[in-house]
């Protein structure tokens, strides 16, 4: 017999299972016999197992004493619900065990312990009586045992034995003595029932095990249950070992940190303390407000309380450093020498008079008043005209620091406002970062490509810029990381854009718009001569006396090898010539060159750009119009013809847009309503159809400015009179016969001059645009400013 101490299941039962492998003694009861019922809580008695129980109920005490005196047998069942105090037959699991009482022990604490010995499995079929205790009718359940030479069953028993021993080693609730007991159990049925009774198996699983008649099936089910229990114990052990290792590692790190701290103190203080002290010393020199000082002192105290190896220490240190390094109320002194400022602007950029005047005006008011909120300027125009580089020149003019931020492709609001400090890797927005870098609170801040800001699920940066670019709000700009209002009202923001249509209306409303139009040919020649050629000579290491460009050569490059609004392509073309000259100089150090128009084909190849020249003086129904493109002005031929097809049908070709088609319709309707004054008969209008064509057909064309040219072409075709030689015109027409002003006058006039035009008809309201053009570009041109179409036709059509 082996004793095995075990834990207590509930308040009423404490089990100390024992094993009895003595020879089986026959039981006296048979099927349909009536036996007393002893209900157990949370425990099951298996055959071949001796088990002590504590009896507390009065009925149960009377039952066990009578059975013990008579040396009789009883039926031991298990309650389905342990909380039922007086269980009936339906409250007991059907399968139980016929048992004998080995001994009754009166314990020192007043309780009664009964030692039961399981004999046979049985089922309770009927409740016979309830007084003085329950008695039930039973059926004996025999067990099917495998043959002694069954090798599979033998292997199963060995597997159960090894698994049980492994569980005992990993479990803290089963004493190690149980290993000795299991190793010495010889009978398979005794081993299986012993394990079923003593191991941590749920009550429901024990009921299933007891209900199985076949001992092999019971062994397999027990193996499955023990396997799961073993895996669970291994996982628990692994978790405990890992936790123990983590604790050991933390203790080791703590001791090492303490040693490092002691060593650093011996060497003159630790690094973290030195950093904090350096921040305090730097803070004494700052010119910040009381609110900022209070915030700094609060945050520096918080930093001092943190451990240097804490994850939050670096975040807090970065935050305090940001506060200290920002240029609070630190300004550069503005240059109030207006003449010098004008010279700097003229030196770096040719043209751009409107932009230069605006900067000089701002500087003048600042000089008089001493304090002025900086304007928010937006320079818009085609690429390559010098919008971004103008910001650098403005900074030099004012004597301020220069900061540039490219907003192209920006789609995260946090890039402007910064990240909150709760996020890992949080940092200020680009505005605060760049102010920190430049060390001044009044720099020239260029927001490049503001029209290319995007929005997505991370927010809308354009909306965040509303606060930055509003003079009424940016004196208290709030950055999420800094979490302190910062004054941006002294910053001169200059935004650049190519297309205003992609900028939100609220943002557009906050900026002062200044158009930077494309350069005309004459301006490009000056830019190339003053800036591009000297720059490329320096880049390629060529001396001024080794290479020279004639002015006609530069003009030929602009006209025949570039087609753009700006000068980037012109710069690349000049660089191409420089590379070929540099190669020749490298071969022959004495080589020199003067570039003339006839030399360009040798250096640049054949030109693929053609410009129209006036050549239509001998045709009726053909008029020279003027068009504006992003790369400058162009002349445009309006061709018209009439045929004898009746109906007055109007045909339009040349890839025309809707607005241009409407202009042609307007011109025809005006002719029909004023045909008498124009000398055109009704029969001519009724018996002829009209065709209008605008070359080149592959190029899309649109806009209202060709209205006057279309009307003149139609009148010329119907009257058979030619249009005045070397005359061009542009202007929008109305159904009443009025002429309206159009844009792009400067570019159109220069295109007309290049094409050999001598006279130009314009709306009288466009005269102010002509007056803004330098006189040298107008020499050789005669302008006719008219108010209506009748006056224009009187000038254009030959008598």
Short mmCIF file of C-alpha atoms in Angstrom, two decimals, residues 212-671:
data_model
loop_
_atom_site.label_atom_id
_atom_site.label_comp_id
_atom_site.label_asym_id
_atom_site.label_seq_id
_atom_site.Cartn_x
_atom_site.Cartn_y
_atom_site.Cartn_z
CA UNK A 212 -15.62 3.39 -20.01
CA UNK A 213 -16.00 -0.41 -19.75
CA UNK A 214 -12.99 -1.23 -21.94
CA UNK A 215 -9.76 -0.73 -20.02
CA UNK A 216 -7.82 -0.06 -23.25
CA UNK A 217 -10.17 2.79 -24.20
CA UNK A 218 -9.85 4.19 -20.68
CA UNK A 219 -6.05 4.04 -21.07
CA UNK A 220 -6.12 5.93 -24.40
CA UNK A 221 -8.44 8.62 -23.03
CA UNK A 222 -6.23 8.99 -19.96
CA UNK A 223 -3.16 9.28 -22.21
CA UNK A 224 -4.82 12.10 -24.15
CA UNK A 225 -5.76 13.95 -20.93
CA UNK A 226 -2.27 13.53 -19.43
CA UNK A 227 -0.62 14.70 -22.66
CA UNK A 228 -2.58 17.97 -22.54
CA UNK A 229 -1.77 18.37 -18.85
CA UNK A 230 1.93 17.77 -19.54
CA UNK A 231 1.97 20.38 -22.31
CA UNK A 232 0.23 22.88 -20.05
CA UNK A 233 2.77 22.30 -17.30
CA UNK A 234 5.66 22.72 -19.75
CA UNK A 235 4.21 26.05 -20.96
CA UNK A 236 3.80 27.23 -17.37
CA UNK A 237 7.37 26.21 -16.58
CA UNK A 238 8.63 28.05 -19.68
CA UNK A 239 6.76 31.22 -18.70
CA UNK A 240 8.10 31.04 -15.16
CA UNK A 241 11.67 30.53 -16.39
CA UNK A 242 11.36 33.47 -18.79
CA UNK A 243 9.97 35.70 -16.05
CA UNK A 244 12.80 34.63 -13.76
CA UNK A 245 15.36 35.42 -16.48
CA UNK A 246 13.77 38.85 -17.10
CA UNK A 247 13.94 39.64 -13.40
CA UNK A 248 17.56 38.49 -13.24
CA UNK A 249 18.41 40.64 -16.30
CA UNK A 250 16.72 43.69 -14.77
CA UNK A 251 18.60 43.20 -11.53
CA UNK A 252 21.86 42.82 -13.44
CA UNK A 253 21.19 46.01 -15.43
CA UNK A 254 20.30 47.88 -12.25
CA UNK A 255 23.58 46.89 -10.58
CA UNK A 256 25.58 47.82 -13.69
CA UNK A 257 23.82 51.18 -13.92
CA UNK A 258 24.57 51.89 -10.28
CA UNK A 259 28.24 51.06 -10.89
CA UNK A 260 28.32 53.28 -13.98
CA UNK A 261 26.77 56.10 -12.00
CA UNK A 262 29.40 55.73 -9.28
CA UNK A 263 32.24 55.70 -11.84
CA UNK A 264 30.85 58.79 -13.62
CA UNK A 265 30.56 60.63 -10.33
CA UNK A 266 34.18 59.81 -9.58
CA UNK A 267 35.18 61.16 -13.01
CA UNK A 268 33.36 64.44 -12.47
CA UNK A 269 29.66 63.88 -12.97
CA UNK A 270 27.48 61.86 -15.33
CA UNK A 271 26.65 62.96 -18.89
CA UNK A 272 22.93 63.46 -18.25
CA UNK A 273 23.60 65.87 -15.40
CA UNK A 274 26.07 67.77 -17.56
CA UNK A 275 23.48 68.07 -20.36
CA UNK A 276 20.87 69.41 -17.95
CA UNK A 277 23.32 71.90 -16.49
CA UNK A 278 24.34 73.09 -19.97
CA UNK A 279 20.67 73.67 -20.85
CA UNK A 280 20.18 75.71 -17.67
CA UNK A 281 23.20 77.88 -18.47
CA UNK A 282 22.01 78.48 -22.04
CA UNK A 283 18.50 79.33 -20.79
CA UNK A 284 19.91 82.27 -18.78
CA UNK A 285 20.82 84.05 -22.04
CA UNK A 286 17.41 83.66 -23.71
CA UNK A 287 15.05 86.59 -24.28
CA UNK A 288 11.82 84.75 -23.76
CA UNK A 289 8.54 85.68 -22.13
CA UNK A 290 7.50 84.72 -18.60
CA UNK A 291 5.21 82.00 -19.96
CA UNK A 292 8.00 80.35 -21.96
CA UNK A 293 10.40 80.61 -19.00
CA UNK A 294 7.84 79.01 -16.71
CA UNK A 295 7.31 76.16 -19.19
CA UNK A 296 11.05 75.61 -19.51
CA UNK A 297 11.61 75.48 -15.76
CA UNK A 298 8.75 73.01 -15.33
CA UNK A 299 10.02 70.74 -18.09
CA UNK A 300 13.66 70.88 -16.92
CA UNK A 301 12.57 69.77 -13.42
CA UNK A 302 10.69 66.90 -15.00
CA UNK A 303 13.84 65.99 -16.96
CA UNK A 304 15.96 65.98 -13.80
CA UNK A 305 13.60 63.51 -12.12
CA UNK A 306 13.86 61.02 -15.00
CA UNK A 307 16.39 58.23 -15.12
CA UNK A 308 18.82 58.67 -18.05
CA UNK A 309 18.08 55.15 -19.31
CA UNK A 310 14.32 55.69 -19.24
CA UNK A 311 12.67 55.57 -22.71
CA UNK A 312 11.04 58.96 -22.06
CA UNK A 313 14.32 60.65 -21.16
CA UNK A 314 15.48 61.19 -24.75
CA UNK A 315 12.05 62.54 -25.78
CA UNK A 316 12.03 64.98 -22.87
CA UNK A 317 15.64 66.01 -23.54
CA UNK A 318 14.83 66.70 -27.21
CA UNK A 319 11.83 68.79 -26.19
CA UNK A 320 13.79 70.92 -23.71
CA UNK A 321 16.62 71.37 -26.23
CA UNK A 322 14.08 72.56 -28.82
CA UNK A 323 12.74 75.16 -26.41
CA UNK A 324 16.24 76.42 -25.56
CA UNK A 325 17.58 76.46 -29.13
CA UNK A 326 14.68 78.37 -30.68
CA UNK A 327 15.46 82.06 -31.42
CA UNK A 328 12.87 83.57 -29.09
CA UNK A 329 12.73 87.35 -29.81
CA UNK A 330 16.08 87.17 -31.59
CA UNK A 331 16.12 89.22 -34.82
CA UNK A 332 18.65 90.19 -37.45
CA UNK A 333 18.99 93.89 -38.21
CA UNK A 334 17.33 94.96 -41.45
CA UNK A 335 19.27 96.85 -44.12
CA UNK A 336 17.50 100.19 -44.68
CA UNK A 337 19.78 101.39 -47.49
CA UNK A 338 17.18 101.44 -50.27
CA UNK A 339 19.67 102.26 -53.03
CA UNK A 340 21.90 99.34 -52.07
CA UNK A 341 18.87 97.06 -51.85
CA UNK A 342 17.79 98.10 -55.36
CA UNK A 343 21.29 97.38 -56.68
CA UNK A 344 21.29 93.87 -55.16
CA UNK A 345 17.92 93.07 -56.72
CA UNK A 346 18.97 94.44 -60.13
CA UNK A 347 22.28 92.58 -59.95
CA UNK A 348 20.72 89.17 -59.38
CA UNK A 349 17.57 89.40 -61.51
CA UNK A 350 16.74 91.11 -64.76
CA UNK A 351 13.20 92.46 -65.12
CA UNK A 352 10.62 91.50 -62.42
CA UNK A 353 9.96 95.18 -61.72
CA UNK A 354 6.71 94.55 -59.80
CA UNK A 355 8.37 92.18 -57.35
CA UNK A 356 11.34 94.48 -56.81
CA UNK A 357 9.08 97.50 -56.25
CA UNK A 358 7.04 95.58 -53.64
CA UNK A 359 10.17 94.64 -51.65
CA UNK A 360 11.56 98.17 -51.78
CA UNK A 361 8.16 99.55 -50.66
CA UNK A 362 8.10 97.18 -47.69
CA UNK A 363 11.62 98.21 -46.74
CA UNK A 364 10.73 101.89 -47.00
CA UNK A 365 7.70 101.56 -44.69
CA UNK A 366 9.77 99.51 -42.26
CA UNK A 367 12.41 102.25 -42.23
CA UNK A 368 9.84 104.94 -41.47
CA UNK A 369 7.71 103.08 -38.93
CA UNK A 370 10.31 100.84 -37.35
CA UNK A 371 7.86 97.96 -36.88
CA UNK A 372 5.67 96.30 -39.49
CA UNK A 373 4.14 92.89 -39.95
CA UNK A 374 5.85 91.14 -42.83
CA UNK A 375 3.73 90.60 -45.94
CA UNK A 376 2.79 87.16 -47.23
CA UNK A 377 3.83 87.21 -50.89
CA UNK A 378 3.03 84.55 -53.49
CA UNK A 379 5.05 84.62 -56.70
CA UNK A 380 3.31 82.67 -59.44
CA UNK A 381 4.32 82.01 -62.99
CA UNK A 382 5.77 79.39 -65.36
CA UNK A 383 8.78 77.24 -64.38
CA UNK A 384 12.30 78.54 -64.73
CA UNK A 385 11.65 82.28 -64.39
CA UNK A 386 13.55 82.68 -61.10
CA UNK A 387 10.81 82.67 -58.46
CA UNK A 388 12.77 80.57 -55.96
CA UNK A 389 16.12 82.30 -56.50
CA UNK A 390 14.38 85.64 -56.05
CA UNK A 391 13.74 84.72 -52.39
CA UNK A 392 17.47 84.39 -51.79
CA UNK A 393 18.11 87.80 -53.34
CA UNK A 394 15.37 89.34 -51.18
CA UNK A 395 17.02 87.89 -48.05
CA UNK A 396 20.36 89.42 -49.07
CA UNK A 397 18.65 92.73 -49.84
CA UNK A 398 17.04 92.91 -46.40
CA UNK A 399 20.08 91.53 -44.59
CA UNK A 400 18.04 88.60 -43.22
CA UNK A 401 18.64 84.88 -42.90
CA UNK A 402 17.31 82.73 -45.77
CA UNK A 403 15.21 79.59 -45.27
CA UNK A 404 13.65 77.44 -47.99
CA UNK A 405 11.17 74.58 -47.59
CA UNK A 406 9.94 72.57 -50.55
CA UNK A 407 6.26 71.69 -50.18
CA UNK A 408 6.04 69.64 -53.37
CA UNK A 409 4.32 66.33 -52.63
CA UNK A 410 3.76 67.17 -48.94
CA UNK A 411 0.70 65.26 -47.68
CA UNK A 412 1.08 65.04 -43.90
CA UNK A 413 -0.26 67.83 -41.70
CA UNK A 414 2.34 66.96 -39.05
CA UNK A 415 5.07 68.21 -41.43
CA UNK A 416 3.71 71.71 -40.78
CA UNK A 417 2.36 71.50 -37.23
CA UNK A 418 4.69 68.83 -35.84
CA UNK A 419 3.90 65.57 -34.03
CA UNK A 420 2.53 65.31 -30.52
CA UNK A 421 5.12 64.17 -27.99
CA UNK A 422 3.12 61.02 -27.21
CA UNK A 423 4.42 59.48 -30.45
CA UNK A 424 7.76 57.69 -30.71
CA UNK A 425 10.20 59.77 -32.76
CA UNK A 426 8.08 62.93 -32.43
CA UNK A 427 9.62 66.14 -33.74
CA UNK A 428 8.57 69.72 -34.49
CA UNK A 429 7.10 70.73 -37.85
CA UNK A 430 9.22 72.14 -40.66
CA UNK A 431 8.43 75.73 -39.71
CA UNK A 432 9.86 75.42 -36.19
CA UNK A 433 12.74 73.17 -37.35
CA UNK A 434 13.96 75.73 -39.90
CA UNK A 435 13.63 78.64 -37.50
CA UNK A 436 15.76 76.59 -35.12
CA UNK A 437 18.39 76.06 -37.83
CA UNK A 438 18.62 79.67 -39.01
CA UNK A 439 18.71 81.12 -35.48
CA UNK A 440 16.52 84.13 -36.26
CA UNK A 441 12.84 84.99 -35.78
CA UNK A 442 12.65 87.23 -38.86
CA UNK A 443 14.13 85.28 -41.79
CA UNK A 444 12.97 85.29 -45.39
CA UNK A 445 11.07 82.00 -45.49
CA UNK A 446 10.46 80.60 -48.99
CA UNK A 447 7.60 78.08 -49.24
CA UNK A 448 8.47 76.53 -52.59
CA UNK A 449 5.87 74.81 -54.82
CA UNK A 450 2.91 75.64 -52.56
CA UNK A 451 0.54 74.63 -55.37
CA UNK A 452 1.74 71.00 -55.19
CA UNK A 453 0.64 70.27 -51.61
CA UNK A 454 -1.48 67.11 -51.39
CA UNK A 455 -3.99 65.87 -48.83
CA UNK A 456 -4.83 62.32 -47.71
CA UNK A 457 -5.91 60.40 -44.60
CA UNK A 458 -3.03 61.98 -42.62
CA UNK A 459 -4.60 65.43 -42.92
CA UNK A 460 -4.52 68.48 -45.17
CA UNK A 461 -1.25 70.47 -44.98
CA UNK A 462 -2.85 73.33 -46.95
CA UNK A 463 -5.30 73.85 -44.10
CA UNK A 464 -2.44 73.85 -41.60
CA UNK A 465 -0.75 76.57 -43.68
CA UNK A 466 -3.77 78.83 -43.16
CA UNK A 467 -2.55 79.68 -39.67
CA UNK A 468 1.06 80.10 -40.82
CA UNK A 469 0.19 82.50 -43.64
CA UNK A 470 -2.42 84.62 -41.87
CA UNK A 471 -0.87 87.86 -40.47
CA UNK A 472 -3.71 88.07 -37.94
CA UNK A 473 -3.04 84.58 -36.54
CA UNK A 474 0.61 83.71 -37.04
CA UNK A 475 1.74 85.82 -34.09
CA UNK A 476 0.65 82.83 -31.97
CA UNK A 477 1.50 79.82 -34.17
CA UNK A 478 0.91 76.54 -32.31
CA UNK A 479 3.22 73.62 -33.03
CA UNK A 480 1.96 70.29 -31.63
CA UNK A 481 5.43 69.22 -30.48
CA UNK A 482 6.47 72.57 -29.00
CA UNK A 483 3.03 73.12 -27.43
CA UNK A 484 3.92 76.80 -26.89
CA UNK A 485 2.70 79.66 -29.10
CA UNK A 486 5.46 81.05 -31.33
CA UNK A 487 5.40 84.46 -33.04
CA UNK A 488 5.80 84.21 -36.83
CA UNK A 489 4.56 87.72 -37.61
CA UNK A 490 8.11 88.98 -38.29
CA UNK A 491 8.88 86.22 -40.78
CA UNK A 492 8.73 87.32 -44.43
CA UNK A 493 6.98 84.39 -46.11
CA UNK A 494 7.39 84.11 -49.89
CA UNK A 495 5.42 81.32 -51.54
CA UNK A 496 6.03 80.18 -55.12
CA UNK A 497 3.57 78.47 -57.43
CA UNK A 498 3.11 77.54 -61.06
CA UNK A 499 -0.68 77.13 -61.11
CA UNK A 500 -3.05 79.04 -58.81
CA UNK A 501 -5.98 76.76 -59.67
CA UNK A 502 -4.65 73.98 -57.43
CA UNK A 503 -4.35 76.24 -54.35
CA UNK A 504 -7.36 76.33 -52.02
CA UNK A 505 -9.32 79.58 -52.06
CA UNK A 506 -8.90 80.38 -48.32
CA UNK A 507 -5.13 79.94 -48.64
CA UNK A 508 -5.03 82.01 -51.81
CA UNK A 509 -6.95 84.80 -50.07
CA UNK A 510 -4.25 85.15 -47.40
CA UNK A 511 -1.43 85.83 -49.85
CA UNK A 512 -0.49 88.88 -51.88
CA UNK A 513 -0.28 87.58 -55.45
CA UNK A 514 2.46 88.87 -57.75
CA UNK A 515 2.69 87.42 -61.25
CA UNK A 516 6.15 86.60 -62.54
CA UNK A 517 5.51 86.25 -66.25
CA UNK A 518 7.75 84.48 -68.72
CA UNK A 519 10.73 86.32 -70.13
CA UNK A 520 10.59 87.86 -73.57
CA UNK A 521 13.41 87.28 -76.04
CA UNK A 522 15.12 90.55 -75.26
CA UNK A 523 15.09 89.81 -71.54
CA UNK A 524 16.47 86.31 -72.13
CA UNK A 525 19.34 87.79 -74.13
CA UNK A 526 20.18 90.12 -71.25
CA UNK A 527 19.92 87.32 -68.67
CA UNK A 528 22.16 85.07 -70.74
CA UNK A 529 24.73 87.84 -71.21
CA UNK A 530 24.76 89.06 -67.61
CA UNK A 531 24.23 85.85 -65.64
CA UNK A 532 24.16 82.53 -67.50
CA UNK A 533 27.28 82.84 -69.64
CA UNK A 534 29.54 84.08 -66.75
CA UNK A 535 28.16 81.32 -64.51
CA UNK A 536 28.82 78.58 -67.07
CA UNK A 537 32.32 79.95 -67.80
CA UNK A 538 33.15 79.56 -64.12
CA UNK A 539 31.58 76.10 -63.86
CA UNK A 540 33.53 74.79 -66.87
CA UNK A 541 36.81 76.47 -65.93
CA UNK A 542 36.95 78.59 -69.10
CA UNK A 543 38.48 82.06 -68.99
CA UNK A 544 36.59 85.06 -70.38
CA UNK A 545 39.19 85.70 -73.07
CA UNK A 546 38.91 82.11 -74.32
CA UNK A 547 35.23 82.20 -75.23
CA UNK A 548 32.90 85.03 -76.22
CA UNK A 549 29.31 85.17 -77.45
CA UNK A 550 28.05 87.79 -79.85
CA UNK A 551 24.61 89.23 -79.14
CA UNK A 552 23.17 87.91 -82.45
CA UNK A 553 24.42 84.45 -81.48
CA UNK A 554 22.65 84.61 -78.11
CA UNK A 555 19.46 85.78 -79.85
CA UNK A 556 19.74 82.90 -82.32
CA UNK A 557 20.10 80.43 -79.44
CA UNK A 558 17.00 81.87 -77.74
CA UNK A 559 14.91 81.90 -80.94
CA UNK A 560 16.02 78.69 -82.62
CA UNK A 561 17.16 76.30 -79.87
CA UNK A 562 14.89 77.01 -76.88
CA UNK A 563 11.15 77.26 -76.44
CA UNK A 564 10.30 78.05 -72.84
CA UNK A 565 9.04 80.75 -70.46
CA UNK A 566 12.11 80.68 -68.24
CA UNK A 567 15.79 80.22 -68.93
CA UNK A 568 16.57 76.68 -67.72
CA UNK A 569 16.72 75.23 -71.23
CA UNK A 570 18.75 78.24 -72.35
CA UNK A 571 21.19 77.57 -69.48
CA UNK A 572 21.54 73.92 -70.53
CA UNK A 573 22.06 74.92 -74.17
CA UNK A 574 24.85 77.36 -73.25
CA UNK A 575 26.41 74.63 -71.07
CA UNK A 576 26.38 72.31 -74.09
CA UNK A 577 28.42 74.85 -76.07
CA UNK A 578 30.77 75.28 -73.08
CA UNK A 579 31.47 71.54 -72.92
CA UNK A 580 32.48 71.39 -76.58
CA UNK A 581 34.71 74.46 -76.18
CA UNK A 582 36.23 72.98 -73.00
CA UNK A 583 37.10 69.83 -74.95
CA UNK A 584 38.87 71.89 -77.61
CA UNK A 585 40.77 73.89 -74.98
CA UNK A 586 41.82 70.67 -73.24
CA UNK A 587 43.24 69.44 -76.54
CA UNK A 588 44.76 72.81 -77.54
CA UNK A 589 45.38 75.25 -74.64
CA UNK A 590 45.73 78.13 -77.14
CA UNK A 591 42.22 77.59 -78.50
CA UNK A 592 39.81 80.60 -78.39
CA UNK A 593 36.37 81.05 -79.88
CA UNK A 594 33.83 83.77 -80.57
CA UNK A 595 30.39 82.26 -81.06
CA UNK A 596 28.44 83.72 -83.98
CA UNK A 597 25.02 82.68 -85.36
CA UNK A 598 26.60 80.69 -88.20
CA UNK A 599 28.66 78.68 -85.66
CA UNK A 600 25.65 77.36 -83.73
CA UNK A 601 24.94 74.45 -86.05
CA UNK A 602 28.46 73.16 -85.41
CA UNK A 603 27.98 73.25 -81.61
CA UNK A 604 24.25 72.54 -81.25
CA UNK A 605 23.22 70.81 -84.45
CA UNK A 606 20.23 71.69 -86.61
CA UNK A 607 17.46 73.76 -85.02
CA UNK A 608 14.04 72.13 -84.79
CA UNK A 609 12.16 75.27 -83.73
CA UNK A 610 10.56 77.48 -86.38
CA UNK A 611 9.05 80.94 -85.88
CA UNK A 612 6.52 82.31 -88.36
CA UNK A 613 7.39 85.41 -90.37
CA UNK A 614 4.84 87.63 -92.03
CA UNK A 615 4.21 86.47 -95.64
CA UNK A 616 0.49 86.86 -96.46
CA UNK A 617 0.26 90.29 -98.06
CA UNK A 618 -1.05 88.99 -101.38
CA UNK A 619 -4.08 87.03 -100.07
CA UNK A 620 -7.66 88.10 -99.30
CA UNK A 621 -9.38 86.62 -96.26
CA UNK A 622 -6.15 85.98 -94.35
CA UNK A 623 -5.40 87.99 -91.19
CA UNK A 624 -2.49 87.94 -88.74
CA UNK A 625 -3.65 87.40 -85.16
CA UNK A 626 -1.58 87.40 -81.98
CA UNK A 627 -1.53 84.56 -79.44
CA UNK A 628 -0.08 84.06 -75.97
CA UNK A 629 1.52 80.77 -74.90
CA UNK A 630 3.37 79.70 -71.78
CA UNK A 631 6.64 79.99 -73.66
CA UNK A 632 5.95 83.49 -75.03
CA UNK A 633 3.93 85.14 -77.76
CA UNK A 634 3.31 83.87 -81.30
CA UNK A 635 1.66 85.21 -84.45
CA UNK A 636 -1.40 83.28 -85.61
CA UNK A 637 -2.86 83.23 -89.13
CA UNK A 638 -6.64 83.25 -89.49
CA UNK A 639 -7.57 81.90 -92.93
CA UNK A 640 -11.10 82.19 -94.35
CA UNK A 641 -12.68 81.29 -97.67
CA UNK A 642 -16.19 81.32 -99.15
CA UNK A 643 -17.76 78.95 -101.65
CA UNK A 644 -20.96 78.87 -103.71
CA UNK A 645 -22.72 76.32 -101.55
CA UNK A 646 -25.99 77.88 -100.41
CA UNK A 647 -27.21 78.16 -96.83
CA UNK A 648 -24.53 80.28 -95.22
CA UNK A 649 -23.02 77.26 -93.43
CA UNK A 650 -19.98 77.95 -91.18
CA UNK A 651 -17.19 75.32 -91.01
CA UNK A 652 -14.31 75.56 -88.51
CA UNK A 653 -11.06 73.59 -88.56
CA UNK A 654 -7.67 73.82 -86.85
CA UNK A 655 -8.27 72.11 -83.47
CA UNK A 656 -10.23 75.06 -82.04
CA UNK A 657 -11.69 75.27 -78.54
CA UNK A 658 -15.25 76.17 -77.64
CA UNK A 659 -14.49 79.83 -76.88
CA UNK A 660 -12.76 80.33 -80.23
CA UNK A 661 -15.67 78.68 -82.07
CA UNK A 662 -18.07 81.04 -80.33
CA UNK A 663 -15.94 83.99 -81.44
CA UNK A 664 -16.28 82.85 -85.06
CA UNK A 665 -20.06 82.52 -84.63
CA UNK A 666 -20.19 86.02 -83.15
CA UNK A 667 -18.20 87.45 -86.06
CA UNK A 668 -20.58 85.90 -88.62
CA UNK A 669 -23.67 87.13 -86.78
CA UNK A 670 -22.20 90.64 -86.60
CA UNK A 671 -21.57 90.60 -90.37
#
